[in-house]
Amino acid sequence: MDAPRFVPLEFLERPLAEMRRRAREFAEEIGRRRTVREFDSRPVPREIIEDCLRAAGAAPSGANLQPWHFVAISDPEVKRRIREAAEKEERAFYERRASESWLRDLAPLGTTPDKPFLETAPWLIAVFYERFRKTGDGTRKAYYAVESVGLATGFLIAALHHAGLATLTHTPSPMGFLNEITGRPDNERPFLLLVVGYPAPGAKVPAIRRKSLEEIATFL
């Protein structure tokens, strides 16, 4: 077993006044983030997506195994295939799989089995997590893979919003078709499909409220 190797921490300490300002500004900026279901087809440069993926790759992970893989898709034919497969699963969900209480909870959001945004938006990012890692002498467990990929996806959504883009987290179930369409190996499992682009002109979002700080946090 190799001995651990350490390097100096790159950390920029800021004055308290600047910390307060940055914390408040970020809270206000990320607070404007909304899930969008109406996308514009305007293209988004690949380098913007690349930089946001670099930000996602900076997330913490169990044993630093970084058990994630992101497939960024702009090819119209691949997006068409994903839409067809996703809508097939969505129709089964709405018609047979979803409970009445689940459908009632979804009703205020106005969702349906139809997912035109999967073709309209300029980018889809399929997020995968490693259930295990293949090595030369067998397999290696991926520790806290789901939690790690959830953190990386949060970083990615925040980075895309900060860059000026809208997103939608889409989770058709099951999502095994994503492995087949994108050519990912069987040791990886789809986590979610992230739709990325500009909101359509005049796009609207559900009139919902977010919980207050007092509802989501406790200070002891």
PDB file of N, CA, C and O in Angstrom, residues 167-216:
ATOM      1  N   THR A 167     -32.023  24.476 -16.550  1.00  0.00           N
ATOM      2  CA  THR A 167     -31.890  23.020 -16.489  1.00  0.00           C
ATOM      3  C   THR A 167     -33.207  22.370 -16.076  1.00  0.00           C
ATOM      4  O   THR A 167     -34.093  23.006 -15.503  1.00  0.00           O
ATOM      5  N   LEU A 168     -33.283  21.086 -16.370  1.00  0.00           N
ATOM      6  CA  LEU A 168     -34.381  20.234 -15.925  1.00  0.00           C
ATOM      7  C   LEU A 168     -33.796  18.878 -15.565  1.00  0.00           C
ATOM      8  O   LEU A 168     -33.055  18.286 -16.360  1.00  0.00           O
ATOM      9  N   THR A 169     -34.088  18.389 -14.372  1.00  0.00           N
ATOM     10  CA  THR A 169     -33.672  17.036 -13.997  1.00  0.00           C
ATOM     11  C   THR A 169     -34.790  16.080 -14.399  1.00  0.00           C
ATOM     12  O   THR A 169     -35.924  16.211 -13.943  1.00  0.00           O
ATOM     13  N   HIS A 170     -34.442  15.127 -15.247  1.00  0.00           N
ATOM     14  CA  HIS A 170     -35.436  14.177 -15.779  1.00  0.00           C
ATOM     15  C   HIS A 170     -35.030  12.774 -15.365  1.00  0.00           C
ATOM     16  O   HIS A 170     -33.881  12.364 -15.567  1.00  0.00           O
ATOM     17  N   THR A 171     -35.969  12.052 -14.766  1.00  0.00           N
ATOM     18  CA  THR A 171     -35.658  10.711 -14.260  1.00  0.00           C
ATOM     19  C   THR A 171     -36.709   9.699 -14.682  1.00  0.00           C
ATOM     20  O   THR A 171     -37.468   9.182 -13.843  1.00  0.00           O
ATOM     21  N   PRO A 172     -36.794   9.376 -15.976  1.00  0.00           N
ATOM     22  CA  PRO A 172     -37.702   8.297 -16.362  1.00  0.00           C
ATOM     23  C   PRO A 172     -37.235   6.991 -15.724  1.00  0.00           C
ATOM     24  O   PRO A 172     -36.040   6.784 -15.517  1.00  0.00           O
ATOM     25  N   SER A 173     -38.169   6.144 -15.369  1.00  0.00           N
ATOM     26  CA  SER A 173     -37.793   4.908 -14.672  1.00  0.00           C
ATOM     27  C   SER A 173     -38.495   3.719 -15.309  1.00  0.00           C
ATOM     28  O   SER A 173     -39.713   3.748 -15.500  1.00  0.00           O
ATOM     29  N   PRO A 174     -37.711   2.687 -15.662  1.00  0.00           N
ATOM     30  CA  PRO A 174     -36.255   2.560 -15.540  1.00  0.00           C
ATOM     31  C   PRO A 174     -35.522   3.335 -16.630  1.00  0.00           C
ATOM     32  O   PRO A 174     -36.119   3.710 -17.628  1.00  0.00           O
ATOM     33  N   MET A 175     -34.218   3.558 -16.414  1.00  0.00           N
ATOM     34  CA  MET A 175     -33.420   4.350 -17.348  1.00  0.00           C
ATOM     35  C   MET A 175     -32.339   3.528 -18.044  1.00  0.00           C
ATOM     36  O   MET A 175     -31.391   4.088 -18.589  1.00  0.00           O
ATOM     37  N   GLY A 176     -32.475   2.214 -18.028  1.00  0.00           N
ATOM     38  CA  GLY A 176     -31.441   1.384 -18.639  1.00  0.00           C
ATOM     39  C   GLY A 176     -31.192   1.687 -20.100  1.00  0.00           C
ATOM     40  O   GLY A 176     -30.097   1.421 -20.619  1.00  0.00           O
ATOM     41  N   PHE A 177     -32.188   2.250 -20.782  1.00  0.00           N
ATOM     42  CA  PHE A 177     -32.014   2.579 -22.196  1.00  0.00           C
ATOM     43  C   PHE A 177     -30.872   3.558 -22.409  1.00  0.00           C
ATOM     44  O   PHE A 177     -30.284   3.618 -23.499  1.00  0.00           O
ATOM     45  N   LEU A 178     -30.533   4.347 -21.379  1.00  0.00           N
ATOM     46  CA  LEU A 178     -29.441   5.309 -21.542  1.00  0.00           C
ATOM     47  C   LEU A 178     -28.099   4.610 -21.721  1.00  0.00           C
ATOM     48  O   LEU A 178     -27.237   5.100 -22.464  1.00  0.00           O
ATOM     49  N   ASN A 179     -27.889   3.498 -21.036  1.00  0.00           N
ATOM     50  CA  ASN A 179     -26.650   2.735 -21.251  1.00  0.00           C
ATOM     51  C   ASN A 179     -26.540   2.293 -22.699  1.00  0.00           C
ATOM     52  O   ASN A 179     -25.485   2.425 -23.337  1.00  0.00           O
ATOM     53  N   GLU A 180     -27.637   1.759 -23.227  1.00  0.00           N
ATOM     54  CA  GLU A 180     -27.615   1.239 -24.597  1.00  0.00           C
ATOM     55  C   GLU A 180     -27.389   2.353 -25.606  1.00  0.00           C
ATOM     56  O   GLU A 180     -26.538   2.237 -26.502  1.00  0.00           O
ATOM     57  N   ILE A 181     -28.119   3.454 -25.461  1.00  0.00           N
ATOM     58  CA  ILE A 181     -28.034   4.530 -26.455  1.00  0.00           C
ATOM     59  C   ILE A 181     -26.696   5.239 -26.408  1.00  0.00           C
ATOM     60  O   ILE A 181     -26.139   5.624 -27.453  1.00  0.00           O
ATOM     61  N   THR A 182     -26.143   5.429 -25.210  1.00  0.00           N
ATOM     62  CA  THR A 182     -24.887   6.177 -25.080  1.00  0.00           C
ATOM     63  C   THR A 182     -23.651   5.281 -25.061  1.00  0.00           C
ATOM     64  O   THR A 182     -22.524   5.784 -25.035  1.00  0.00           O
ATOM     65  N   GLY A 183     -23.844   3.960 -25.032  1.00  0.00           N
ATOM     66  CA  GLY A 183     -22.710   3.041 -25.069  1.00  0.00           C
ATOM     67  C   GLY A 183     -21.932   2.937 -23.778  1.00  0.00           C
ATOM     68  O   GLY A 183     -20.750   2.577 -23.784  1.00  0.00           O
ATOM     69  N   ARG A 184     -22.586   3.198 -22.646  1.00  0.00           N
ATOM     70  CA  ARG A 184     -21.893   3.085 -21.362  1.00  0.00           C
ATOM     71  C   ARG A 184     -21.899   1.647 -20.880  1.00  0.00           C
ATOM     72  O   ARG A 184     -22.832   0.889 -21.137  1.00  0.00           O
ATOM     73  N   PRO A 185     -20.859   1.229 -20.151  1.00  0.00           N
ATOM     74  CA  PRO A 185     -20.715  -0.173 -19.734  1.00  0.00           C
ATOM     75  C   PRO A 185     -21.712  -0.560 -18.639  1.00  0.00           C
ATOM     76  O   PRO A 185     -22.339   0.287 -18.006  1.00  0.00           O
ATOM     77  N   ASP A 186     -21.827  -1.887 -18.417  1.00  0.00           N
ATOM     78  CA  ASP A 186     -22.842  -2.379 -17.496  1.00  0.00           C
ATOM     79  C   ASP A 186     -22.493  -2.170 -16.025  1.00  0.00           C
ATOM     80  O   ASP A 186     -23.339  -2.390 -15.153  1.00  0.00           O
ATOM     81  N   ASN A 187     -21.276  -1.734 -15.722  1.00  0.00           N
ATOM     82  CA  ASN A 187     -20.953  -1.426 -14.326  1.00  0.00           C
ATOM     83  C   ASN A 187     -21.407  -0.018 -13.937  1.00  0.00           C
ATOM     84  O   ASN A 187     -21.299   0.379 -12.786  1.00  0.00           O
ATOM     85  N   GLU A 188     -21.920   0.737 -14.909  1.00  0.00           N
ATOM     86  CA  GLU A 188     -22.452   2.066 -14.647  1.00  0.00           C
ATOM     87  C   GLU A 188     -23.973   2.041 -14.693  1.00  0.00           C
ATOM     88  O   GLU A 188     -24.573   1.316 -15.486  1.00  0.00           O
ATOM     89  N   ARG A 189     -24.582   2.840 -13.839  1.00  0.00           N
ATOM     90  CA  ARG A 189     -26.041   2.912 -13.792  1.00  0.00           C
ATOM     91  C   ARG A 189     -26.459   4.373 -13.979  1.00  0.00           C
ATOM     92  O   ARG A 189     -25.864   5.281 -13.388  1.00  0.00           O
ATOM     93  N   PRO A 190     -27.509   4.624 -14.781  1.00  0.00           N
ATOM     94  CA  PRO A 190     -27.965   6.007 -14.956  1.00  0.00           C
ATOM     95  C   PRO A 190     -28.466   6.597 -13.649  1.00  0.00           C
ATOM     96  O   PRO A 190     -29.201   5.948 -12.903  1.00  0.00           O
ATOM     97  N   PHE A 191     -28.078   7.836 -13.388  1.00  0.00           N
ATOM     98  CA  PHE A 191     -28.526   8.553 -12.194  1.00  0.00           C
ATOM     99  C   PHE A 191     -29.660   9.511 -12.552  1.00  0.00           C
ATOM    100  O   PHE A 191     -30.694   9.526 -11.902  1.00  0.00           O
ATOM    101  N   LEU A 192     -29.438  10.305 -13.583  1.00  0.00           N
ATOM    102  CA  LEU A 192     -30.510  11.146 -14.113  1.00  0.00           C
ATOM    103  C   LEU A 192     -30.096  11.706 -15.461  1.00  0.00           C
ATOM    104  O   LEU A 192     -28.940  11.584 -15.877  1.00  0.00           O
ATOM    105  N   LEU A 193     -31.060  12.325 -16.113  1.00  0.00           N
ATOM    106  CA  LEU A 193     -30.831  12.982 -17.394  1.00  0.00           C
ATOM    107  C   LEU A 193     -31.064  14.466 -17.175  1.00  0.00           C
ATOM    108  O   LEU A 193     -32.150  14.885 -16.749  1.00  0.00           O
ATOM    109  N   LEU A 194     -30.039  15.262 -17.450  1.00  0.00           N
ATOM    110  CA  LEU A 194     -30.117  16.706 -17.228  1.00  0.00           C
ATOM    111  C   LEU A 194     -30.318  17.404 -18.567  1.00  0.00           C
ATOM    112  O   LEU A 194     -29.521  17.243 -19.498  1.00  0.00           O
ATOM    113  N   VAL A 195     -31.404  18.160 -18.668  1.00  0.00           N
ATOM    114  CA  VAL A 195     -31.720  18.921 -19.881  1.00  0.00           C
ATOM    115  C   VAL A 195     -31.167  20.328 -19.693  1.00  0.00           C
ATOM    116  O   VAL A 195     -31.393  20.959 -18.656  1.00  0.00           O
ATOM    117  N   VAL A 196     -30.446  20.833 -20.713  1.00  0.00           N
ATOM    118  CA  VAL A 196     -29.695  22.085 -20.546  1.00  0.00           C
ATOM    119  C   VAL A 196     -29.891  22.996 -21.755  1.00  0.00           C
ATOM    120  O   VAL A 196     -29.806  22.550 -22.903  1.00  0.00           O
ATOM    121  N   GLY A 197     -30.136  24.262 -21.497  1.00  0.00           N
ATOM    122  CA  GLY A 197     -30.229  25.236 -22.577  1.00  0.00           C
ATOM    123  C   GLY A 197     -30.794  26.548 -22.089  1.00  0.00           C
ATOM    124  O   GLY A 197     -30.853  26.815 -20.883  1.00  0.00           O
ATOM    125  N   TYR A 198     -31.250  27.368 -23.041  1.00  0.00           N
ATOM    126  CA  TYR A 198     -31.919  28.620 -22.704  1.00  0.00           C
ATOM    127  C   TYR A 198     -33.414  28.362 -22.538  1.00  0.00           C
ATOM    128  O   TYR A 198     -33.989  27.532 -23.249  1.00  0.00           O
ATOM    129  N   PRO A 199     -34.071  29.074 -21.627  1.00  0.00           N
ATOM    130  CA  PRO A 199     -35.527  28.961 -21.577  1.00  0.00           C
ATOM    131  C   PRO A 199     -36.146  29.508 -22.861  1.00  0.00           C
ATOM    132  O   PRO A 199     -35.599  30.433 -23.476  1.00  0.00           O
ATOM    133  N   ALA A 200     -37.267  28.929 -23.261  1.00  0.00           N
ATOM    134  CA  ALA A 200     -37.975  29.447 -24.431  1.00  0.00           C
ATOM    135  C   ALA A 200     -38.502  30.842 -24.137  1.00  0.00           C
ATOM    136  O   ALA A 200     -38.817  31.168 -22.985  1.00  0.00           O
ATOM    137  N   PRO A 201     -38.613  31.708 -25.149  1.00  0.00           N
ATOM    138  CA  PRO A 201     -39.207  33.035 -24.929  1.00  0.00           C
ATOM    139  C   PRO A 201     -40.605  32.881 -24.326  1.00  0.00           C
ATOM    140  O   PRO A 201     -41.416  32.093 -24.802  1.00  0.00           O
ATOM    141  N   GLY A 202     -40.850  33.608 -23.257  1.00  0.00           N
ATOM    142  CA  GLY A 202     -42.157  33.535 -22.617  1.00  0.00           C
ATOM    143  C   GLY A 202     -42.372  32.294 -21.775  1.00  0.00           C
ATOM    144  O   GLY A 202     -43.509  32.007 -21.374  1.00  0.00           O
ATOM    145  N   ALA A 203     -41.309  31.558 -21.476  1.00  0.00           N
ATOM    146  CA  ALA A 203     -41.447  30.332 -20.677  1.00  0.00           C
ATOM    147  C   ALA A 203     -42.050  30.656 -19.320  1.00  0.00           C
ATOM    148  O   ALA A 203     -41.754  31.682 -18.713  1.00  0.00           O
ATOM    149  N   LYS A 204     -42.897  29.747 -18.841  1.00  0.00           N
ATOM    150  CA  LYS A 204     -43.515  29.897 -17.530  1.00  0.00           C
ATOM    151  C   LYS A 204     -43.171  28.694 -16.664  1.00  0.00           C
ATOM    152  O   LYS A 204     -42.873  27.612 -17.178  1.00  0.00           O
ATOM    153  N   VAL A 205     -43.204  28.906 -15.370  1.00  0.00           N
ATOM    154  CA  VAL A 205     -42.915  27.834 -14.409  1.00  0.00           C
ATOM    155  C   VAL A 205     -44.046  27.776 -13.393  1.00  0.00           C
ATOM    156  O   VAL A 205     -44.783  28.757 -13.206  1.00  0.00           O
ATOM    157  N   PRO A 206     -44.228  26.634 -12.731  1.00  0.00           N
ATOM    158  CA  PRO A 206     -45.313  26.520 -11.757  1.00  0.00           C
ATOM    159  C   PRO A 206     -45.181  27.537 -10.623  1.00  0.00           C
ATOM    160  O   PRO A 206     -44.076  27.879 -10.199  1.00  0.00           O
ATOM    161  N   ALA A 207     -46.324  28.001 -10.140  1.00  0.00           N
ATOM    162  CA  ALA A 207     -46.352  28.952  -9.026  1.00  0.00           C
ATOM    163  C   ALA A 207     -46.252  28.166  -7.722  1.00  0.00           C
ATOM    164  O   ALA A 207     -47.255  27.808  -7.112  1.00  0.00           O
ATOM    165  N   ILE A 208     -45.023  27.878  -7.327  1.00  0.00           N
ATOM    166  CA  ILE A 208     -44.787  27.110  -6.109  1.00  0.00           C
ATOM    167  C   ILE A 208     -43.945  27.950  -5.155  1.00  0.00           C
ATOM    168  O   ILE A 208     -43.360  28.953  -5.553  1.00  0.00           O
ATOM    169  N   ARG A 209     -43.872  27.536  -3.915  1.00  0.00           N
ATOM    170  CA  ARG A 209     -43.046  28.236  -2.927  1.00  0.00           C
ATOM    171  C   ARG A 209     -41.960  27.295  -2.434  1.00  0.00           C
ATOM    172  O   ARG A 209     -42.126  26.078  -2.434  1.00  0.00           O
ATOM    173  N   ARG A 210     -40.857  27.899  -2.046  1.00  0.00           N
ATOM    174  CA  ARG A 210     -39.798  27.135  -1.402  1.00  0.00           C
ATOM    175  C   ARG A 210     -39.915  27.302   0.106  1.00  0.00           C
ATOM    176  O   ARG A 210     -40.335  28.342   0.598  1.00  0.00           O
ATOM    177  N   LYS A 211     -39.521  26.273   0.826  1.00  0.00           N
ATOM    178  CA  LYS A 211     -39.568  26.342   2.272  1.00  0.00           C
ATOM    179  C   LYS A 211     -38.629  27.438   2.783  1.00  0.00           C
ATOM    180  O   LYS A 211     -37.585  27.711   2.189  1.00  0.00           O
ATOM    181  N   SER A 212     -38.999  28.041   3.887  1.00  0.00           N
ATOM    182  CA  SER A 212     -38.176  29.082   4.496  1.00  0.00           C
ATOM    183  C   SER A 212     -36.972  28.452   5.191  1.00  0.00           C
ATOM    184  O   SER A 212     -36.920  27.231   5.410  1.00  0.00           O
ATOM    185  N   LEU A 213     -36.007  29.287   5.545  1.00  0.00           N
ATOM    186  CA  LEU A 213     -34.831  28.799   6.281  1.00  0.00           C
ATOM    187  C   LEU A 213     -35.254  28.110   7.572  1.00  0.00           C
ATOM    188  O   LEU A 213     -34.697  27.073   7.947  1.00  0.00           O
ATOM    189  N   GLU A 214     -36.250  28.670   8.252  1.00  0.00           N
ATOM    190  CA  GLU A 214     -36.693  28.091   9.524  1.00  0.00           C
ATOM    191  C   GLU A 214     -37.290  26.699   9.332  1.00  0.00           C
ATOM    192  O   GLU A 214     -37.242  25.866  10.244  1.00  0.00           O
ATOM    193  N   GLU A 215     -37.824  26.430   8.151  1.00  0.00           N
ATOM    194  CA  GLU A 215     -38.419  25.123   7.877  1.00  0.00           C
ATOM    195  C   GLU A 215     -37.391  24.076   7.489  1.00  0.00           C
ATOM    196  O   GLU A 215     -37.640  22.880   7.630  1.00  0.00           O
ATOM    197  N   ILE A 216     -36.239  24.502   6.966  1.00  0.00           N
ATOM    198  CA  ILE A 216     -35.276  23.529   6.458  1.00  0.00           C
ATOM    199  C   ILE A 216     -34.023  23.408   7.317  1.00  0.00           C
ATOM    200  O   ILE A 216     -33.209  22.503   7.083  1.00  0.00           O
TER     201      ILE A 216
END
